[in-house]
Amino acid sequence: MWFRQTTGEYRSGVGDSNRSEFRALAHTGAPIGLLAFDTDTDADATDAEAVGWVALAPRGDYSRLERAQVARPIDPDEDLTGVWSVTCFFVHRKARGGGVAAQLLDAAVRWAADRGARTVEGYPVDTDGERRTSSDLYHGTLRMFVDAGFELVDRRGTRRALVRRTVP
Protein backbone atom coordinates (compact mmCIF):
# COMPACT_ATOMS: atom_id res chain seq x y z
CA MET A 1 0.00 0.00 0.00
CA TRP A 2 3.05 2.26 0.31
CA PHE A 3 2.78 3.68 -3.22
CA ARG A 4 -1.02 4.01 -3.05
CA GLN A 5 -1.14 6.15 0.10
CA THR A 6 0.31 9.25 1.66
CA THR A 7 2.89 8.73 4.40
CA GLY A 8 0.28 9.56 7.05
CA GLU A 9 -2.26 7.12 5.63
CA TYR A 10 0.34 4.38 5.40
CA ARG A 11 1.64 4.92 8.94
CA SER A 12 -1.83 5.00 10.45
CA GLY A 13 -2.67 1.70 8.76
CA VAL A 14 0.58 -0.22 9.28
CA GLY A 15 -0.10 -3.89 9.80
CA ASP A 16 -3.58 -5.37 9.74
CA SER A 17 -5.34 -2.26 8.44
CA ASN A 18 -3.15 -1.93 5.35
CA ARG A 19 -3.29 -5.70 4.74
CA SER A 20 -7.09 -5.59 4.94
CA GLU A 21 -7.24 -2.63 2.58
CA PHE A 22 -4.94 -4.37 0.12
CA ARG A 23 -6.98 -7.57 0.30
CA ALA A 24 -10.17 -5.60 -0.33
CA LEU A 25 -8.53 -3.87 -3.30
CA ALA A 26 -7.54 -7.25 -4.72
CA HIS A 27 -11.14 -8.45 -4.47
CA THR A 28 -12.34 -5.49 -6.57
CA GLY A 29 -10.39 -6.78 -9.56
CA ALA A 30 -8.29 -3.60 -9.72
CA PRO A 31 -4.81 -4.17 -11.14
CA ILE A 32 -2.38 -4.58 -8.26
CA GLY A 33 0.33 -6.88 -9.56
CA LEU A 34 1.34 -10.42 -10.37
CA LEU A 35 2.59 -13.42 -8.42
CA ALA A 36 5.23 -15.95 -9.49
CA PHE A 37 4.76 -19.54 -8.42
CA ASP A 38 7.25 -22.36 -8.12
CA THR A 39 5.52 -25.07 -10.08
CA ASP A 40 7.36 -28.27 -9.31
CA THR A 41 6.46 -30.66 -12.15
CA ASP A 42 5.69 -33.38 -9.60
CA ALA A 43 3.33 -31.20 -7.57
CA ASP A 44 -0.29 -30.42 -8.16
CA ALA A 45 -0.53 -26.84 -9.51
CA THR A 46 -2.90 -25.94 -6.68
CA ASP A 47 -0.05 -26.69 -4.25
CA ALA A 48 2.41 -24.36 -5.99
CA GLU A 49 4.22 -21.99 -3.66
CA ALA A 50 4.35 -18.25 -4.36
CA VAL A 51 8.00 -17.20 -4.72
CA GLY A 52 7.72 -13.70 -6.14
CA TRP A 53 5.62 -10.58 -6.59
CA VAL A 54 5.66 -7.52 -8.82
CA ALA A 55 3.46 -4.50 -8.08
CA LEU A 56 1.99 -3.06 -11.27
CA ALA A 57 -0.91 -0.70 -11.93
CA PRO A 58 -1.81 2.38 -13.93
CA ARG A 59 0.47 5.19 -12.78
CA GLY A 60 -2.49 7.23 -11.51
CA ASP A 61 -3.31 4.49 -8.97
CA TYR A 62 -0.06 5.29 -7.15
CA SER A 63 -0.62 8.67 -5.52
CA ARG A 64 2.88 8.67 -4.01
CA LEU A 65 4.44 8.85 -7.49
CA GLU A 66 3.03 12.35 -7.89
CA ARG A 67 5.40 13.54 -5.15
CA ALA A 68 8.39 11.25 -5.75
CA GLN A 69 11.43 12.88 -7.37
CA VAL A 70 12.51 9.57 -8.88
CA ALA A 71 9.16 9.19 -10.68
CA ARG A 72 8.57 12.74 -11.89
CA PRO A 73 7.97 12.94 -15.65
CA ILE A 74 10.58 14.70 -17.80
CA ASP A 75 7.83 16.99 -19.10
CA PRO A 76 5.44 18.16 -16.34
CA ASP A 77 2.71 18.62 -18.97
CA GLU A 78 3.05 15.08 -20.31
CA ASP A 79 -0.17 13.11 -20.68
CA LEU A 80 0.34 10.08 -18.44
CA THR A 81 -2.85 8.34 -19.52
CA GLY A 82 -1.94 4.83 -20.52
CA VAL A 83 1.27 4.79 -18.47
CA TRP A 84 1.55 1.88 -16.05
CA SER A 85 4.14 1.70 -13.28
CA VAL A 86 6.17 -1.17 -11.90
CA THR A 87 6.86 0.00 -8.37
CA CYS A 88 8.35 -2.97 -6.53
CA PHE A 89 9.38 -6.60 -6.54
CA PHE A 90 9.67 -9.26 -3.91
CA VAL A 91 11.42 -12.58 -4.51
CA HIS A 92 11.64 -15.16 -1.75
CA ARG A 93 15.23 -15.71 -0.65
CA LYS A 94 15.08 -19.36 -1.81
CA ALA A 95 14.27 -18.23 -5.35
CA ARG A 96 16.71 -15.32 -5.69
CA GLY A 97 19.28 -15.45 -8.44
CA GLY A 98 17.10 -17.62 -10.65
CA GLY A 99 15.58 -14.93 -12.87
CA VAL A 100 12.22 -14.73 -11.10
CA ALA A 101 12.18 -10.92 -11.05
CA ALA A 102 13.03 -10.75 -14.77
CA GLN A 103 10.23 -13.22 -15.55
CA LEU A 104 7.84 -11.14 -13.46
CA LEU A 105 8.88 -7.99 -15.32
CA ASP A 106 8.28 -9.63 -18.71
CA ALA A 107 4.88 -10.89 -17.55
CA ALA A 108 4.02 -7.47 -16.15
CA VAL A 109 4.68 -5.76 -19.48
CA ARG A 110 2.49 -8.29 -21.34
CA TRP A 111 -0.25 -8.06 -18.70
CA ALA A 112 -0.31 -4.25 -18.80
CA ALA A 113 -0.35 -4.23 -22.61
CA ASP A 114 -3.31 -6.63 -22.60
CA ARG A 115 -5.14 -4.13 -20.40
CA GLY A 116 -4.52 -1.09 -22.58
CA ALA A 117 -1.20 0.28 -21.35
CA ARG A 118 0.76 2.17 -23.98
CA THR A 119 3.86 2.59 -21.82
CA VAL A 120 5.25 0.75 -18.81
CA GLU A 121 7.73 2.58 -16.61
CA GLY A 122 9.90 1.69 -13.65
CA TYR A 123 12.20 3.37 -11.15
CA PRO A 124 15.08 0.90 -10.75
CA VAL A 125 18.34 1.01 -8.84
CA ASP A 126 21.58 1.32 -10.80
CA THR A 127 23.89 -1.10 -9.02
CA ASP A 128 26.76 -0.27 -11.38
CA GLY A 129 27.87 -3.87 -11.00
CA GLU A 130 28.07 -3.72 -7.19
CA ARG A 131 26.43 -6.36 -5.00
CA ARG A 132 23.53 -4.90 -3.04
CA THR A 133 21.26 -6.26 -0.34
CA SER A 134 17.78 -7.38 -1.31
CA SER A 135 16.31 -4.50 0.69
CA ASP A 136 18.11 -2.09 -1.68
CA LEU A 137 16.78 -3.80 -4.79
CA TYR A 138 13.02 -3.95 -4.32
CA HIS A 139 12.55 -1.47 -7.19
CA GLY A 140 14.47 -3.81 -9.51
CA THR A 141 17.81 -3.17 -11.15
CA LEU A 142 18.53 -0.94 -14.10
CA ARG A 143 20.27 -3.84 -15.86
CA MET A 144 17.17 -6.04 -15.54
CA PHE A 145 14.90 -3.35 -16.99
CA VAL A 146 17.29 -2.55 -19.86
CA ASP A 147 17.65 -6.26 -20.64
CA ALA A 148 13.83 -6.41 -20.81
CA GLY A 149 13.72 -3.72 -23.51
CA PHE A 150 13.21 -0.63 -21.35
CA GLU A 151 14.95 2.60 -22.31
CA LEU A 152 16.75 4.79 -19.82
CA VAL A 153 14.79 8.05 -19.83
CA ASP A 154 16.67 9.86 -17.09
CA ARG A 155 19.11 9.24 -14.26
CA ARG A 156 17.72 10.22 -10.90
CA GLY A 157 20.73 10.89 -8.73
CA THR A 158 23.65 8.51 -8.78
CA ARG A 159 21.74 5.31 -8.06
CA ARG A 160 18.21 5.61 -9.46
CA ALA A 161 16.69 5.88 -12.91
CA LEU A 162 13.44 6.42 -14.76
CA VAL A 163 12.97 3.80 -17.48
CA ARG A 164 10.16 3.25 -19.96
CA ARG A 165 9.07 0.72 -22.50
CA THR A 166 6.49 1.40 -25.17
CA VAL A 167 4.14 -1.54 -25.64
CA PRO A 168 2.20 -2.49 -28.76
XYZ file of N, CA, C and O in Angstrom:
672
model
N 0.805 -1.199 0.000
C 0.000 0.000 0.000
C 0.848 1.264 0.000
O 0.321 2.346 -0.190
N 2.154 1.120 0.214
C 3.052 2.263 0.315
C 2.868 3.250 -0.841
O 2.729 4.453 -0.626
N 2.843 2.777 -2.067
C 2.776 3.678 -3.223
C 1.367 4.201 -3.475
O 1.186 5.141 -4.217
N 0.372 3.615 -2.851
C -1.016 4.010 -3.051
C -1.507 5.012 -2.010
O -2.634 5.480 -2.098
N -0.694 5.305 -1.002
C -1.138 6.151 0.099
C -0.129 7.250 0.407
O 1.036 7.154 0.042
N -0.614 8.257 1.118
C 0.306 9.250 1.661
C 1.064 8.607 2.816
O 0.654 7.556 3.332
N 2.123 9.257 3.266
C 2.891 8.732 4.395
C 2.001 8.602 5.629
O 2.039 7.587 6.325
N 1.172 9.604 5.891
C 0.283 9.562 7.054
C -0.717 8.419 6.975
O -0.961 7.725 7.970
N -1.305 8.222 5.806
C -2.258 7.119 5.630
C -1.567 5.773 5.852
O -2.100 4.895 6.531
N -0.382 5.642 5.269
C 0.340 4.379 5.400
C 0.690 4.100 6.866
O 0.460 3.003 7.376
N 1.232 5.103 7.528
C 1.643 4.919 8.937
C 0.456 4.605 9.841
O 0.564 3.796 10.756
N -0.672 5.248 9.586
C -1.830 5.000 10.452
C -2.430 3.616 10.213
O -3.138 3.098 11.069
N -2.115 3.024 9.068
C -2.668 1.705 8.757
C -1.673 0.569 8.798
O -2.002 -0.550 8.396
N -0.456 0.819 9.276
C 0.583 -0.216 9.281
C 0.045 -1.486 9.929
O -0.601 -1.445 10.969
N 0.312 -2.592 9.262
C -0.104 -3.886 9.798
C -1.437 -4.328 9.240
O -1.687 -4.266 8.043
N -2.318 -4.757 10.145
C -3.582 -5.369 9.739
C -4.453 -4.457 8.889
O -5.079 -4.913 7.939
N -4.492 -3.175 9.194
C -5.343 -2.260 8.440
C -4.914 -2.176 6.975
O -5.751 -2.277 6.068
N -3.630 -1.990 6.731
C -3.151 -1.930 5.348
C -3.320 -3.274 4.641
O -3.668 -3.313 3.461
N -3.082 -4.377 5.346
C -3.295 -5.704 4.743
C -4.757 -5.886 4.360
O -5.067 -6.389 3.281
N -5.651 -5.476 5.229
C -7.086 -5.593 4.936
C -7.476 -4.731 3.747
O -8.253 -5.148 2.889
N -6.930 -3.522 3.701
C -7.244 -2.633 2.583
C -6.716 -3.200 1.266
O -7.378 -3.146 0.239
N -5.522 -3.771 1.321
C -4.944 -4.372 0.116
C -5.768 -5.582 -0.325
O -6.054 -5.751 -1.509
N -6.159 -6.401 0.612
C -6.978 -7.574 0.303
C -8.297 -7.133 -0.334
O -8.736 -7.713 -1.335
N -8.917 -6.111 0.217
C -10.174 -5.598 -0.329
C -9.959 -5.063 -1.750
O -10.790 -5.289 -2.640
N -8.852 -4.371 -1.968
C -8.529 -3.868 -3.299
C -8.378 -5.018 -4.291
O -8.880 -4.960 -5.411
N -7.717 -6.081 -3.852
C -7.538 -7.254 -4.718
C -8.884 -7.857 -5.108
O -9.068 -8.293 -6.249
N -9.824 -7.856 -4.190
C -11.139 -8.447 -4.467
C -11.979 -7.594 -5.417
O -12.960 -8.094 -5.970
N -11.597 -6.330 -5.625
C -12.343 -5.489 -6.567
C -11.979 -5.810 -8.016
O -12.673 -5.397 -8.928
N -10.861 -6.505 -8.204
C -10.392 -6.784 -9.560
C -9.483 -5.694 -10.106
O -9.034 -5.762 -11.245
N -9.203 -4.672 -9.293
C -8.295 -3.599 -9.719
C -6.903 -4.187 -9.951
O -6.499 -5.122 -9.252
N -6.173 -3.666 -10.924
C -4.813 -4.173 -11.137
C -3.906 -3.807 -9.964
O -3.828 -2.644 -9.578
N -3.279 -4.809 -9.385
C -2.378 -4.578 -8.261
C -1.026 -5.220 -8.463
O -0.054 -4.820 -7.852
N -0.950 -6.232 -9.321
C 0.329 -6.877 -9.560
C 0.167 -8.343 -9.917
O -0.942 -8.827 -10.121
N 1.301 -9.010 -9.970
C 1.340 -10.418 -10.371
C 2.182 -11.214 -9.395
O 3.152 -10.704 -8.832
N 1.834 -12.487 -9.243
C 2.594 -13.416 -8.423
C 3.336 -14.401 -9.312
O 2.851 -14.767 -10.378
N 4.483 -14.855 -8.841
C 5.226 -15.946 -9.491
C 5.131 -17.161 -8.586
O 5.282 -17.041 -7.364
N 4.876 -18.305 -9.172
C 4.756 -19.541 -8.415
C 5.833 -20.518 -8.828
O 6.187 -20.615 -10.007
N 6.327 -21.263 -7.856
C 7.251 -22.356 -8.118
C 6.393 -23.567 -8.426
O 5.745 -24.125 -7.547
N 6.366 -23.958 -9.670
C 5.522 -25.069 -10.085
C 6.382 -26.298 -10.307
O 6.812 -26.587 -11.423
N 6.640 -27.004 -9.242
C 7.363 -28.269 -9.312
C 6.550 -29.203 -10.203
O 5.360 -29.385 -10.001
N 7.194 -29.812 -11.189
C 6.464 -30.656 -12.145
C 5.808 -31.851 -11.481
O 4.858 -32.407 -12.002
N 6.287 -32.248 -10.298
C 5.689 -33.381 -9.600
C 4.527 -32.965 -8.705
O 3.798 -33.811 -8.204
N 4.366 -31.675 -8.493
C 3.335 -31.204 -7.569
C 2.077 -30.805 -8.324
O 2.123 -30.422 -9.486
N 0.974 -30.898 -7.647
C -0.290 -30.416 -8.164
C -0.201 -28.893 -8.239
O 0.273 -28.247 -7.308
N -0.638 -28.291 -9.335
C -0.534 -26.837 -9.514
C -1.216 -26.072 -8.386
O -0.809 -24.962 -8.057
N -2.222 -26.646 -7.773
C -2.902 -25.939 -6.677
C -2.027 -25.882 -5.433
O -2.300 -25.108 -4.525
N -0.973 -26.695 -5.387
C -0.054 -26.694 -4.254
C 1.180 -25.830 -4.508
O 2.080 -25.782 -3.676
N 1.239 -25.166 -5.647
C 2.414 -24.364 -5.985
C 2.609 -23.256 -4.967
O 1.655 -22.642 -4.488
N 3.862 -22.999 -4.652
C 4.218 -21.990 -3.655
C 4.564 -20.671 -4.345
O 5.328 -20.645 -5.309
N 4.008 -19.568 -3.837
C 4.352 -18.247 -4.359
C 5.792 -17.930 -3.977
O 6.176 -18.072 -2.819
N 6.591 -17.524 -4.970
C 7.999 -17.205 -4.719
C 8.350 -15.773 -5.110
O 9.458 -15.315 -4.848
N 7.409 -15.057 -5.723
C 7.718 -13.698 -6.137
C 6.472 -12.870 -6.385
O 5.367 -13.396 -6.521
N 6.695 -11.560 -6.429
C 5.616 -10.582 -6.595
C 6.163 -9.385 -7.339
O 7.295 -8.971 -7.112
N 5.365 -8.821 -8.230
C 5.658 -7.523 -8.825
C 4.402 -6.661 -8.687
O 3.300 -7.115 -8.981
N 4.573 -5.455 -8.181
C 3.461 -4.505 -8.077
C 3.390 -3.729 -9.386
O 4.387 -3.190 -9.858
N 2.198 -3.679 -9.963
C 1.985 -3.061 -11.271
C 0.567 -2.540 -11.342
O -0.378 -3.250 -11.000
N 0.422 -1.310 -11.774
C -0.909 -0.704 -11.930
C -0.765 0.550 -12.788
O 0.354 1.028 -13.018
N -1.890 1.092 -13.254
C -1.807 2.382 -13.927
C -1.138 3.402 -12.996
O -1.381 3.412 -11.789
N -0.298 4.223 -13.565
C 0.467 5.193 -12.778
C -0.421 6.007 -11.847
O -0.067 6.275 -10.701
N -1.584 6.408 -12.310
C -2.493 7.227 -11.514
C -2.995 6.545 -10.251
O -3.472 7.210 -9.336
N -2.891 5.215 -10.172
C -3.308 4.487 -8.970
C -2.315 4.664 -7.825
O -2.629 4.342 -6.687
N -1.123 5.137 -8.153
C -0.061 5.294 -7.154
C 0.108 6.774 -6.825
O 0.924 7.475 -7.415
N -0.642 7.244 -5.852
C -0.618 8.671 -5.518
C 0.769 9.141 -5.084
O 1.139 10.291 -5.309
N 1.546 8.276 -4.487
C 2.877 8.667 -4.011
C 3.797 9.063 -5.180
O 4.706 9.884 -5.001
N 3.576 8.518 -6.353
C 4.439 8.850 -7.491
C 4.335 10.311 -7.896
O 5.256 10.863 -8.486
N 3.211 10.935 -7.565
C 3.031 12.354 -7.890
C 4.023 13.234 -7.133
O 4.339 14.328 -7.559
N 4.502 12.745 -5.985
C 5.402 13.539 -5.147
C 6.834 13.007 -5.145
O 7.709 13.599 -4.530
N 7.072 11.889 -5.798
C 8.391 11.249 -5.753
C 9.316 11.836 -6.822
O 8.973 11.832 -8.008
N 10.467 12.309 -6.411
C 11.428 12.877 -7.367
C 11.877 11.843 -8.392
O 12.069 12.156 -9.558
N 12.031 10.603 -7.970
C 12.507 9.569 -8.878
C 11.481 9.253 -9.972
O 11.846 8.794 -11.056
N 10.212 9.535 -9.722
C 9.164 9.194 -10.680
C 8.622 10.379 -11.457
O 7.753 10.206 -12.307
N 9.128 11.567 -11.202
C 8.570 12.742 -11.889
C 8.809 12.632 -13.395
O 9.873 12.201 -13.840
N 7.808 12.984 -14.196
C 7.974 12.943 -15.650
C 9.000 13.984 -16.110
O 9.191 15.009 -15.449
N 9.637 13.734 -17.218
C 10.577 14.697 -17.800
C 9.846 15.991 -18.136
O 10.315 17.079 -17.864
N 8.664 15.851 -18.730
C 7.825 16.993 -19.100
C 6.646 17.050 -18.133
O 5.811 16.139 -18.124
N 6.539 18.091 -17.311
C 5.441 18.159 -16.342
C 4.054 18.213 -16.983
O 3.058 17.928 -16.328
N 3.991 18.565 -18.266
C 2.711 18.623 -18.968
C 2.396 17.345 -19.736
O 1.394 17.278 -20.455
N 3.237 16.340 -19.590
C 3.053 15.080 -20.309
C 1.733 14.414 -19.924
O 1.354 14.383 -18.754
N 1.050 13.876 -20.918
C -0.172 13.111 -20.680
C 0.248 11.711 -20.229
O 0.861 10.962 -20.982
N -0.069 11.363 -19.001
C 0.343 10.077 -18.437
C -0.753 9.024 -18.537
O -0.618 7.938 -17.980
N -1.817 9.336 -19.278
C -2.854 8.343 -19.521
C -2.234 7.178 -20.287
O -1.530 7.382 -21.267
N -2.486 6.000 -19.844
C -1.941 4.828 -20.515
C -0.562 4.417 -20.034
O 0.019 3.465 -20.540
N -0.018 5.157 -19.049
C 1.272 4.791 -18.472
C 1.016 3.939 -17.236
O 0.254 4.327 -16.351
N 1.629 2.772 -17.199
C 1.545 1.880 -16.051
C 2.904 1.866 -15.376
O 3.941 2.011 -16.030
N 2.905 1.661 -14.062
C 4.139 1.702 -13.277
C 4.411 0.372 -12.586
O 3.513 -0.219 -11.981
N 5.661 -0.040 -12.674
C 6.175 -1.171 -11.901
C 6.889 -0.536 -10.714
O 7.912 0.115 -10.889
N 6.321 -0.710 -9.520
C 6.863 -0.004 -8.367
C 7.759 -0.855 -7.477
O 8.642 -0.322 -6.829
N 7.493 -2.158 -7.398
C 8.349 -2.971 -6.534
C 8.255 -4.451 -6.852
O 7.301 -4.898 -7.491
N 9.269 -5.148 -6.393
C 9.381 -6.597 -6.543
C 9.648 -7.209 -5.179
O 10.261 -6.581 -4.314
N 9.236 -8.443 -5.030
C 9.673 -9.263 -3.913
C 9.936 -10.649 -4.468
O 9.099 -11.197 -5.193
N 11.094 -11.198 -4.154
C 11.419 -12.579 -4.513
C 11.889 -13.271 -3.242
O 12.782 -12.777 -2.546
N 11.264 -14.394 -2.950
C 11.638 -15.165 -1.754
C 13.114 -15.513 -1.826
O 13.646 -15.814 -2.892
N 13.772 -15.481 -0.688
C 15.228 -15.708 -0.653
C 15.625 -17.035 -1.287
O 16.696 -17.147 -1.869
N 14.767 -18.047 -1.214
C 15.080 -19.358 -1.809
C 15.060 -19.311 -3.337
O 15.625 -20.180 -3.982
N 14.407 -18.318 -3.895
C 14.268 -18.233 -5.348
C 15.142 -17.142 -5.967
O 15.141 -16.980 -7.189
N 15.892 -16.415 -5.157
C 16.708 -15.318 -5.691
C 17.848 -15.849 -6.542
O 18.390 -16.915 -6.288
N 18.190 -15.075 -7.556
C 19.283 -15.446 -8.445
C 18.861 -16.376 -9.563
O 19.682 -16.769 -10.386
N 17.584 -16.699 -9.623
C 17.096 -17.623 -10.647
C 16.306 -16.961 -11.755
O 15.700 -17.648 -12.573
N 16.287 -15.633 -11.799
C 15.583 -14.934 -12.874
C 14.103 -14.701 -12.620
O 13.382 -14.303 -13.537
N 13.641 -14.914 -11.402
C 12.216 -14.730 -11.096
C 11.784 -13.288 -11.338
O 10.743 -13.035 -11.952
N 12.561 -12.329 -10.875
C 12.184 -10.919 -11.050
C 12.114 -10.555 -12.532
O 11.193 -9.848 -12.959
N 13.053 -11.035 -13.324
C 13.033 -10.755 -14.770
C 11.801 -11.379 -15.425
O 11.166 -10.756 -16.297
N 11.442 -12.586 -15.013
C 10.233 -13.218 -15.551
C 8.987 -12.437 -15.140
O 8.065 -12.270 -15.949
N 8.967 -11.958 -13.902
C 7.843 -11.138 -13.456
C 7.748 -9.846 -14.260
O 6.656 -9.417 -14.629
N 8.878 -9.226 -14.545
C 8.876 -7.986 -15.321
C 8.341 -8.237 -16.729
O 7.505 -7.476 -17.222
N 8.787 -9.300 -17.371
C 8.277 -9.633 -18.713
C 6.765 -9.869 -18.680
O 6.031 -9.381 -19.540
N 6.314 -10.622 -17.677
C 4.877 -10.889 -17.550
C 4.102 -9.606 -17.268
O 2.996 -9.420 -17.786
N 4.682 -8.727 -16.470
C 4.021 -7.465 -16.146
C 3.809 -6.608 -17.390
O 2.740 -6.009 -17.571
N 4.805 -6.551 -18.246
C 4.682 -5.764 -19.482
C 3.562 -6.341 -20.348
O 2.707 -5.599 -20.853
N 3.541 -7.653 -20.523
C 2.486 -8.289 -21.340
C 1.108 -8.057 -20.712
O 0.142 -7.752 -21.420
N 1.022 -8.206 -19.398
C -0.250 -8.063 -18.696
C -0.776 -6.636 -18.820
O -1.959 -6.416 -19.078
N 0.099 -5.649 -18.664
C -0.307 -4.249 -18.797
C -0.752 -3.948 -20.229
O -1.760 -3.276 -20.445
N -0.002 -4.457 -21.200
C -0.349 -4.234 -22.608
C -1.725 -4.825 -22.915
O -2.536 -4.197 -23.620
N -2.006 -5.995 -22.377
C -3.311 -6.632 -22.601
C -4.450 -5.830 -21.988
O -5.608 -6.029 -22.354
N -4.123 -4.939 -21.064
C -5.139 -4.129 -20.398
C -5.112 -2.677 -20.847
O -5.662 -1.801 -20.186
N -4.453 -2.415 -21.974
C -4.519 -1.089 -22.575
C -3.367 -0.148 -22.302
O -3.401 1.003 -22.731
N -2.351 -0.606 -21.588
C -1.201 0.276 -21.352
C -0.533 0.599 -22.682
O -0.460 -0.243 -23.569
N -0.045 1.809 -22.806
C 0.756 2.170 -23.978
C 2.226 2.265 -23.619
O 3.103 2.149 -24.467
N 2.492 2.478 -22.324
C 3.856 2.587 -21.816
C 3.908 1.959 -20.433
O 2.979 2.115 -19.648
N 4.996 1.258 -20.158
C 5.250 0.751 -18.810
C 6.538 1.415 -18.346
O 7.512 1.486 -19.104
N 6.531 1.933 -17.122
C 7.727 2.578 -16.607
C 8.120 1.975 -15.266
O 7.316 1.346 -14.585
N 9.388 2.162 -14.922
C 9.903 1.686 -13.645
C 10.911 2.682 -13.104
O 11.321 3.624 -13.807
N 11.334 2.449 -11.880
C 12.200 3.371 -11.154
C 13.329 2.572 -10.484
O 13.483 2.581 -9.265
N 14.114 1.857 -11.293
C 15.081 0.897 -10.745
C 16.320 1.537 -10.128
O 16.583 2.730 -10.276
N 17.065 0.665 -9.479
C 18.340 1.014 -8.842
C 19.460 0.674 -9.822
O 19.469 -0.410 -10.409
N 20.383 1.595 -9.994
C 21.575 1.323 -10.802
C 22.657 0.804 -9.860
O 23.237 1.558 -9.087
N 22.901 -0.485 -9.914
C 23.887 -1.096 -9.017
C 25.304 -0.879 -9.518
O 26.252 -1.088 -8.773
N 25.447 -0.491 -10.780
C 26.761 -0.267 -11.384
C 27.692 -1.456 -11.112
O 28.874 -1.299 -10.848
N 27.093 -2.652 -11.162
C 27.870 -3.872 -10.996
C 28.184 -4.260 -9.565
O 28.760 -5.308 -9.311
N 27.799 -3.428 -8.600
C 28.075 -3.724 -7.191
C 26.996 -4.643 -6.625
O 25.833 -4.539 -6.985
N 27.405 -5.527 -5.718
C 26.427 -6.356 -4.999
C 25.676 -5.470 -4.015
O 26.265 -4.644 -3.348
N 24.379 -5.669 -3.949
C 23.532 -4.900 -3.040
C 22.656 -5.864 -2.259
O 22.384 -6.972 -2.715
N 22.170 -5.425 -1.126
C 21.261 -6.260 -0.345
C 19.883 -6.254 -0.997
O 19.533 -5.320 -1.729
N 19.112 -7.284 -0.722
C 17.781 -7.382 -1.314
C 16.911 -6.195 -0.914
O 16.061 -5.762 -1.691
N 17.118 -5.645 0.265
C 16.313 -4.501 0.688
C 16.617 -3.246 -0.131
O 15.807 -2.326 -0.175
N 17.763 -3.211 -0.798
C 18.108 -2.093 -1.675
C 17.542 -2.273 -3.082
O 17.535 -1.328 -3.871
N 17.107 -3.482 -3.400
C 16.778 -3.800 -4.789
C 15.293 -4.020 -5.051
O 14.931 -4.512 -6.105
N 14.437 -3.644 -4.127
C 13.020 -3.951 -4.319
C 12.385 -3.189 -5.480
O 11.311 -3.547 -5.943
N 13.057 -2.171 -5.991
C 12.555 -1.471 -7.187
C 13.010 -2.159 -8.469
O 12.616 -1.751 -9.555
N 13.873 -3.178 -8.349
C 14.473 -3.814 -9.511
C 15.775 -3.124 -9.854
O 16.089 -2.048 -9.336
N 16.531 -3.751 -10.741
C 17.806 -3.169 -11.154
C 17.698 -2.573 -12.553
O 16.925 -3.043 -13.382
N 18.497 -1.564 -12.784
C 18.533 -0.937 -14.102
C 18.886 -1.969 -15.166
O 18.262 -2.008 -16.217
N 19.861 -2.817 -14.900
C 20.273 -3.843 -15.865
C 19.096 -4.740 -16.240
O 18.886 -5.046 -17.407
N 18.310 -5.169 -15.253
C 17.172 -6.043 -15.538
C 16.160 -5.342 -16.445
O 15.664 -5.933 -17.404
N 15.861 -4.088 -16.160
C 14.903 -3.349 -16.986
C 15.441 -3.140 -18.405
O 14.717 -3.327 -19.384
N 16.701 -2.757 -18.529
C 17.290 -2.549 -19.858
C 17.294 -3.861 -20.639
O 16.947 -3.894 -21.826
N 17.658 -4.955 -19.981
C 17.647 -6.265 -20.642
C 16.244 -6.662 -21.093
O 16.091 -7.448 -22.031
N 15.216 -6.114 -20.457
C 13.826 -6.414 -20.814
C 13.277 -5.431 -21.855
O 12.077 -5.413 -22.110
N 14.145 -4.609 -22.435
C 13.718 -3.718 -23.505
C 13.294 -2.333 -23.073
O 12.775 -1.555 -23.881
N 13.533 -1.980 -21.816
C 13.211 -0.635 -21.347
C 14.337 0.313 -21.739
O 15.497 -0.083 -21.814
N 13.969 1.571 -21.990
C 14.952 2.596 -22.311
C 15.174 3.493 -21.096
O 14.218 3.859 -20.406
N 16.416 3.845 -20.876
C 16.753 4.788 -19.816
C 16.274 6.166 -20.253
O 16.742 6.701 -21.259
N 15.337 6.732 -19.512
C 14.792 8.054 -19.826
C 15.603 9.128 -19.125
O 15.913 10.163 -19.707
N 15.948 8.859 -17.858
C 16.668 9.861 -17.086
C 17.307 9.205 -15.869
O 16.724 8.302 -15.269
N 18.481 9.666 -15.522
C 19.114 9.244 -14.265
C 18.553 10.130 -13.169
O 18.403 11.329 -13.333
N 18.275 9.502 -12.041
C 17.715 10.223 -10.901
C 18.705 10.091 -9.751
O 18.637 9.158 -8.963
N 19.654 10.997 -9.706
C 20.731 10.889 -8.733
C 21.757 9.891 -9.236
O 21.776 9.530 -10.411
N 22.585 9.408 -8.352
C 23.654 8.506 -8.775
C 23.221 7.049 -8.817
O 23.877 6.238 -9.452
N 22.116 6.710 -8.176
C 21.737 5.305 -8.063
C 20.341 4.957 -8.563
O 19.952 3.804 -8.508
N 19.577 5.898 -9.024
C 18.212 5.607 -9.459
C 18.011 6.086 -10.883
O 18.755 6.917 -11.396
N 16.959 5.542 -11.518
C 16.689 5.875 -12.906
C 15.191 5.832 -13.173
O 14.439 5.182 -12.447
N 14.787 6.527 -14.208
C 13.442 6.415 -14.760
C 13.603 5.685 -16.087
O 14.392 6.121 -16.939
N 12.902 4.581 -16.236
C 12.970 3.798 -17.476
C 11.558 3.608 -18.013
O 10.585 3.583 -17.250
N 11.469 3.465 -19.323
C 10.156 3.250 -19.959
C 10.285 2.274 -21.119
O 11.312 2.192 -21.781
N 9.173 1.603 -21.343
C 9.070 0.719 -22.499
C 7.699 0.941 -23.135
O 6.676 0.827 -22.476
N 7.725 1.259 -24.419
C 6.485 1.405 -25.166
C 5.989 0.004 -25.513
O 6.777 -0.856 -25.916
N 4.699 -0.215 -25.344
C 4.139 -1.535 -25.636
C 3.190 -1.431 -26.822
O 2.578 -0.388 -27.039
N 3.089 -2.521 -27.582
C 2.205 -2.488 -28.764
C 0.735 -2.417 -28.393
O 0.344 -2.828 -27.335
